[in-house]
Amino acid sequence: MPNPNYVAPAPEGDSTEDGSEAAEKERTTAIPRIESAVPADPDDGASIVRDRLPRTRVIITSLVVGVLAMSAVVLAITHPWDPNAFDTKAKTEADTSMAGFPGTVSELQGQDSNGSSSEEVKSGDQATYEKLSDVYSKLGELSSKVDQNEDLFNQVGASGSLDDRKKGKVAADELSIEISNLISSIDSVDVTSGTYADDANNLKTLGSWLRNRMDALSSAWDVSVSYDDAQANAGKIKAPLYNSDGASVTESYRKLFNDSYSGWKPADKNGS
């Protein structure tokens, strides 16, 4: 690139005024040349067409894919190959021969059944009698168990091994619970009619005598298992079985129970 400030030298031997003017004119009319960084325009539009063609191809491809996808969805929904796919009509004839039939009527509503019911309706007194009879039987069974437990105490309570005495105490505790629960069940029996009120009171009395007898026996078992050497403490072990007068507590309540038990059995007052 030529230097814009370059000034050609004057020819040798020519120092005239015309030479100086020519040099000055050349120096003031020279224009610097600047090369542009922007590339020159192409000769034709071929490159522009090439740049636009890929974009057009992508747009057309996207449209085709979208149309195909929508067509597949429509086909899946409409099922043109199965026109009955969404048909909700019945395919077989329904049997309407019994439509409106109310069913077989054996008797008119409000008509007396004339005792056709197979279940017997129990009266309140009948139900009370059955419950009290059941309590009476259980009191007899528990009285026999108390007898057995007292016999066991007489055998091992003041002389047996500690293991045998512990087993006897466990049996006594279980009997005490059974007796208390049975007495409590009498309170749940409905005697408001008054027909079996006396019978209920008699059974409560029998239960109280049985429980008092069992309480004395349980106390003796408690003392028995508190000693390793039962024989050395026999007097202390048997003490709960006697009152201050020396009479046997268990024998007194046993006699009261046995003397009254058979006579206090509930009787059926319903005439059945």
Tab-separated table of C-alpha atoms in Angstrom:
chain	number	residue	atom	x	y	z
A	1	MET	CA	0.000	0.000	0.000
A	2	PRO	CA	1.572	3.343	-1.060
A	3	ASN	CA	2.369	5.873	1.553
A	4	PRO	CA	-0.052	8.776	1.251
A	5	ASN	CA	2.503	11.178	2.618
A	6	TYR	CA	5.099	10.215	0.142
A	7	VAL	CA	6.345	13.117	-2.077
A	8	ALA	CA	8.178	12.303	-5.199
A	9	PRO	CA	11.575	14.063	-5.435
A	10	ALA	CA	12.102	16.729	-8.001
A	11	PRO	CA	14.229	15.828	-10.975
A	12	GLU	CA	17.876	16.616	-10.675
A	13	GLY	CA	18.973	19.792	-12.230
A	14	ASP	CA	15.493	21.225	-12.255
A	15	SER	CA	15.140	23.778	-9.562
A	16	THR	CA	12.831	26.030	-11.355
A	17	GLU	CA	9.677	27.375	-9.958
A	18	ASP	CA	7.569	25.157	-12.241
A	19	GLY	CA	9.064	22.060	-10.708
A	20	SER	CA	8.174	23.189	-7.210
A	21	GLU	CA	4.615	23.968	-8.177
A	22	ALA	CA	4.191	20.554	-9.802
A	23	ALA	CA	5.437	18.796	-6.682
A	24	GLU	CA	3.120	20.804	-4.452
A	25	LYS	CA	0.134	19.999	-6.663
A	26	GLU	CA	0.848	16.275	-6.562
A	27	ARG	CA	1.151	16.341	-2.760
A	28	THR	CA	-2.244	18.066	-2.196
A	29	THR	CA	-4.296	16.017	-4.666
A	30	ALA	CA	-3.269	12.522	-3.434
A	31	ILE	CA	-6.212	10.646	-1.627
A	32	PRO	CA	-5.402	7.866	0.869
A	33	ARG	CA	-6.937	4.438	0.089
A	34	ILE	CA	-8.619	2.452	2.907
A	35	GLU	CA	-9.266	-1.249	2.480
A	36	SER	CA	-12.754	-2.334	3.793
A	37	ALA	CA	-13.168	-5.299	6.196
A	38	VAL	CA	-16.670	-6.039	4.805
A	39	PRO	CA	-16.509	-8.727	2.127
A	40	ALA	CA	-17.611	-7.764	-1.282
A	41	ASP	CA	-21.152	-8.612	-2.429
A	42	PRO	CA	-21.469	-11.939	-4.208
A	43	ASP	CA	-21.712	-11.900	-7.865
A	44	ASP	CA	-25.182	-13.479	-7.931
A	45	GLY	CA	-28.044	-14.702	-5.562
A	46	ALA	CA	-27.069	-18.380	-5.575
A	47	SER	CA	-25.724	-18.307	-2.000
A	48	ILE	CA	-28.904	-16.609	-0.678
A	49	VAL	CA	-31.044	-19.334	-2.209
A	50	ARG	CA	-28.842	-21.996	-0.638
A	51	ASP	CA	-29.222	-20.339	2.803
A	52	ARG	CA	-33.020	-20.259	2.570
A	53	LEU	CA	-33.618	-23.802	1.327
A	54	PRO	CA	-32.823	-25.703	4.642
A	55	ARG	CA	-35.236	-23.547	6.629
A	56	THR	CA	-38.052	-24.231	4.188
A	57	ARG	CA	-37.335	-27.973	4.308
A	58	VAL	CA	-37.525	-28.049	8.149
A	59	ILE	CA	-40.852	-26.188	8.162
A	60	ILE	CA	-42.398	-28.525	5.590
A	61	THR	CA	-41.137	-31.624	7.465
A	62	SER	CA	-42.611	-30.362	10.750
A	63	LEU	CA	-45.985	-29.730	9.125
A	64	VAL	CA	-46.068	-33.228	7.639
A	65	VAL	CA	-45.191	-34.844	11.006
A	66	GLY	CA	-47.861	-32.772	12.786
A	67	VAL	CA	-50.529	-33.762	10.260
A	68	LEU	CA	-49.607	-37.440	10.610
A	69	ALA	CA	-49.731	-37.260	14.425
A	70	MET	CA	-53.149	-35.582	14.453
A	71	SER	CA	-54.444	-38.133	11.943
A	72	ALA	CA	-53.283	-40.987	14.190
A	73	VAL	CA	-55.042	-39.458	17.239
A	74	VAL	CA	-58.286	-38.992	15.302
A	75	LEU	CA	-58.167	-42.569	14.071
A	76	ALA	CA	-57.527	-43.885	17.586
A	77	ILE	CA	-60.538	-41.985	18.944
A	78	THR	CA	-63.061	-42.622	16.186
A	79	HIS	CA	-62.212	-46.272	15.391
A	80	PRO	CA	-63.483	-46.021	11.799
A	81	TRP	CA	-62.754	-49.736	11.311
A	82	ASP	CA	-65.095	-50.607	14.265
A	83	PRO	CA	-68.252	-48.484	14.107
A	84	ASN	CA	-69.808	-50.313	17.085
A	85	ALA	CA	-66.937	-49.672	19.475
A	86	PHE	CA	-68.831	-46.995	21.427
A	87	ASP	CA	-72.322	-48.404	20.963
A	88	THR	CA	-74.084	-48.592	24.360
A	89	LYS	CA	-77.218	-50.299	23.146
A	90	ALA	CA	-78.043	-53.756	24.476
A	91	LYS	CA	-76.945	-56.537	22.155
A	92	THR	CA	-79.359	-59.165	23.519
A	93	GLU	CA	-83.004	-59.004	24.378
A	94	ALA	CA	-83.814	-58.575	28.080
A	95	ASP	CA	-86.331	-60.882	29.755
A	96	THR	CA	-89.260	-58.657	30.769
A	97	SER	CA	-91.734	-61.428	31.424
A	98	MET	CA	-91.591	-60.812	35.222
A	99	ALA	CA	-91.515	-57.015	35.040
A	100	GLY	CA	-93.786	-55.465	37.640
A	101	PHE	CA	-94.357	-58.780	39.481
A	102	PRO	CA	-94.443	-58.033	43.249
A	103	GLY	CA	-93.601	-61.539	44.341
A	104	THR	CA	-95.632	-64.310	45.921
A	105	VAL	CA	-97.892	-63.104	48.749
A	106	SER	CA	-98.732	-65.746	51.329
A	107	GLU	CA	-100.879	-63.538	53.550
A	108	LEU	CA	-102.360	-60.102	53.501
A	109	GLN	CA	-100.602	-57.281	55.318
A	110	GLY	CA	-102.096	-56.862	58.791
A	111	GLN	CA	-103.628	-60.333	58.739
A	112	ASP	CA	-103.086	-62.490	61.846
A	113	SER	CA	-100.455	-65.156	61.354
A	114	ASN	CA	-102.338	-67.623	63.605
A	115	GLY	CA	-99.153	-68.707	65.351
A	116	SER	CA	-97.310	-69.477	62.123
A	117	SER	CA	-94.023	-68.068	63.519
A	118	SER	CA	-91.574	-70.810	64.430
A	119	GLU	CA	-89.821	-68.689	67.083
A	120	GLU	CA	-91.358	-68.558	70.523
A	121	VAL	CA	-91.506	-65.079	72.000
A	122	LYS	CA	-90.373	-65.179	75.617
A	123	SER	CA	-91.910	-62.985	78.238
A	124	GLY	CA	-89.777	-60.828	80.502
A	125	ASP	CA	-90.441	-63.063	83.515
A	126	GLN	CA	-89.529	-66.175	81.556
A	127	ALA	CA	-86.181	-64.655	80.565
A	128	THR	CA	-85.565	-63.633	84.193
A	129	TYR	CA	-86.309	-67.122	85.444
A	130	GLU	CA	-83.853	-68.697	83.005
A	131	LYS	CA	-81.067	-66.310	83.989
A	132	LEU	CA	-81.588	-66.846	87.723
A	133	SER	CA	-81.699	-70.620	87.227
A	134	ASP	CA	-78.343	-70.421	85.462
A	135	VAL	CA	-76.863	-68.412	88.354
A	136	TYR	CA	-78.221	-70.955	90.830
A	137	SER	CA	-76.508	-73.839	89.013
A	138	LYS	CA	-73.187	-71.990	88.849
A	139	LEU	CA	-73.324	-71.230	92.589
A	140	GLY	CA	-73.579	-74.967	93.256
A	141	GLU	CA	-70.601	-75.674	90.993
A	142	LEU	CA	-68.469	-72.997	92.663
A	143	SER	CA	-69.376	-74.301	96.121
A	144	SER	CA	-67.982	-77.725	95.141
A	145	LYS	CA	-64.755	-76.087	93.907
A	146	VAL	CA	-64.391	-74.212	97.198
A	147	ASP	CA	-64.752	-77.531	99.051
A	148	GLN	CA	-61.915	-78.971	96.947
A	149	ASN	CA	-59.683	-75.977	97.561
A	150	GLU	CA	-60.262	-76.167	101.309
A	151	ASP	CA	-59.412	-79.888	101.292
A	152	LEU	CA	-56.168	-79.040	99.465
A	153	PHE	CA	-55.333	-76.426	102.084
A	154	ASN	CA	-55.844	-78.938	104.888
A	155	GLN	CA	-53.367	-81.247	103.124
A	156	VAL	CA	-50.529	-78.887	102.144
A	157	GLY	CA	-51.338	-75.441	103.548
A	158	ALA	CA	-49.394	-75.912	106.773
A	159	SER	CA	-47.063	-78.736	105.773
A	160	GLY	CA	-46.563	-78.974	102.006
A	161	SER	CA	-43.808	-77.651	99.779
A	162	LEU	CA	-43.770	-74.008	98.756
A	163	ASP	CA	-44.580	-74.922	95.144
A	164	ASP	CA	-47.666	-76.901	96.178
A	165	ARG	CA	-48.836	-74.072	98.374
A	166	LYS	CA	-48.372	-71.526	95.596
A	167	LYS	CA	-50.500	-73.638	93.265
A	168	GLY	CA	-53.226	-73.810	95.913
A	169	LYS	CA	-53.145	-70.026	96.295
A	170	VAL	CA	-53.477	-69.480	92.527
A	171	ALA	CA	-56.551	-71.746	92.461
A	172	ALA	CA	-58.059	-69.846	95.406
A	173	ASP	CA	-57.532	-66.483	93.715
A	174	GLU	CA	-59.253	-67.702	90.544
A	175	LEU	CA	-62.225	-68.975	92.547
A	176	SER	CA	-62.574	-65.636	94.330
A	177	ILE	CA	-62.784	-63.824	90.994
A	178	GLU	CA	-65.381	-66.260	89.606
A	179	ILE	CA	-67.594	-65.888	92.682
A	180	SER	CA	-67.427	-62.087	92.616
A	181	ASN	CA	-68.284	-61.974	88.903
A	182	LEU	CA	-71.249	-64.302	89.390
A	183	ILE	CA	-72.664	-62.155	92.187
A	184	SER	CA	-72.284	-59.057	89.989
A	185	SER	CA	-74.208	-60.763	87.186
A	186	ILE	CA	-77.283	-61.068	89.422
A	187	ASP	CA	-77.593	-57.282	89.462
A	188	SER	CA	-77.976	-57.289	85.671
A	189	VAL	CA	-81.058	-59.531	85.797
A	190	ASP	CA	-84.319	-57.602	85.299
A	191	VAL	CA	-86.630	-58.254	88.259
A	192	THR	CA	-88.655	-55.043	87.979
A	193	SER	CA	-91.876	-57.022	87.555
A	194	GLY	CA	-91.420	-58.309	91.131
A	195	THR	CA	-92.100	-61.931	90.202
A	196	TYR	CA	-88.549	-63.083	90.884
A	197	ALA	CA	-87.271	-60.319	93.149
A	198	ASP	CA	-87.094	-62.622	96.207
A	199	ASP	CA	-85.300	-65.323	94.246
A	200	ALA	CA	-82.658	-62.806	93.131
A	201	ASN	CA	-82.087	-61.684	96.734
A	202	ASN	CA	-81.741	-65.301	97.890
A	203	LEU	CA	-79.113	-65.987	95.242
A	204	LYS	CA	-77.183	-62.888	96.283
A	205	THR	CA	-77.185	-64.148	99.880
A	206	LEU	CA	-75.884	-67.570	98.808
A	207	GLY	CA	-73.182	-65.836	96.796
A	208	SER	CA	-72.166	-63.665	99.751
A	209	TRP	CA	-71.804	-66.690	102.053
A	210	LEU	CA	-69.690	-68.456	99.448
A	211	ARG	CA	-67.492	-65.410	98.948
A	212	ASN	CA	-66.990	-64.903	102.738
A	213	ARG	CA	-65.905	-68.508	103.045
A	214	MET	CA	-63.497	-68.089	100.124
A	215	ASP	CA	-62.089	-64.834	101.566
A	216	ALA	CA	-61.047	-66.616	104.780
A	217	LEU	CA	-59.496	-69.444	102.804
A	218	SER	CA	-57.597	-67.053	100.495
A	219	SER	CA	-56.169	-65.191	103.502
A	220	ALA	CA	-54.860	-68.456	104.911
A	221	TRP	CA	-53.187	-69.282	101.580
A	222	ASP	CA	-51.548	-65.830	101.539
A	223	VAL	CA	-49.982	-66.455	104.949
A	224	SER	CA	-48.937	-69.964	103.927
A	225	VAL	CA	-46.899	-68.903	100.890
A	226	SER	CA	-45.177	-66.164	102.888
A	227	TYR	CA	-43.185	-68.799	104.839
A	228	ASP	CA	-40.627	-71.201	103.482
A	229	ASP	CA	-41.091	-73.505	106.502
A	230	ALA	CA	-44.842	-74.078	106.741
A	231	GLN	CA	-44.749	-76.526	109.658
A	232	ALA	CA	-42.857	-74.104	111.879
A	233	ASN	CA	-45.562	-71.491	111.278
A	234	ALA	CA	-48.665	-73.690	111.157
A	235	GLY	CA	-50.469	-71.714	113.847
A	236	LYS	CA	-50.078	-68.408	111.996
A	237	ILE	CA	-51.075	-69.990	108.699
A	238	LYS	CA	-54.363	-71.401	110.029
A	239	ALA	CA	-55.295	-68.335	112.087
A	240	PRO	CA	-57.421	-66.658	109.330
A	241	LEU	CA	-59.716	-69.717	109.291
A	242	TYR	CA	-61.029	-69.046	112.808
A	243	ASN	CA	-62.857	-66.175	114.477
A	244	SER	CA	-62.104	-64.655	117.858
A	245	ASP	CA	-64.215	-67.318	119.599
A	246	GLY	CA	-62.211	-70.107	117.996
A	247	ALA	CA	-65.042	-71.181	115.661
A	248	SER	CA	-64.211	-72.133	112.103
A	249	VAL	CA	-65.166	-69.333	109.719
A	250	THR	CA	-65.157	-71.526	106.636
A	251	GLU	CA	-67.304	-74.169	108.332
A	252	SER	CA	-69.881	-71.625	109.486
A	253	TYR	CA	-70.414	-70.200	105.989
A	254	ARG	CA	-70.322	-73.641	104.396
A	255	LYS	CA	-73.167	-74.780	106.675
A	256	LEU	CA	-75.249	-71.664	105.956
A	257	PHE	CA	-74.855	-72.210	102.235
A	258	ASN	CA	-75.625	-75.915	102.227
A	259	ASP	CA	-78.642	-75.546	104.510
A	260	SER	CA	-80.276	-72.920	102.275
A	261	TYR	CA	-79.148	-73.871	98.803
A	262	SER	CA	-81.717	-76.563	97.962
A	263	GLY	CA	-84.649	-74.533	99.323
A	264	TRP	CA	-83.769	-71.352	97.427
A	265	LYS	CA	-83.835	-72.812	93.982
A	266	PRO	CA	-85.849	-70.474	91.709
A	267	ALA	CA	-89.226	-71.913	90.715
A	268	ASP	CA	-90.897	-71.307	87.354
A	269	LYS	CA	-93.825	-68.991	88.059
A	270	ASN	CA	-94.919	-68.642	84.449
A	271	GLY	CA	-97.116	-71.770	84.467
A	272	SER	CA	-95.071	-73.500	81.790
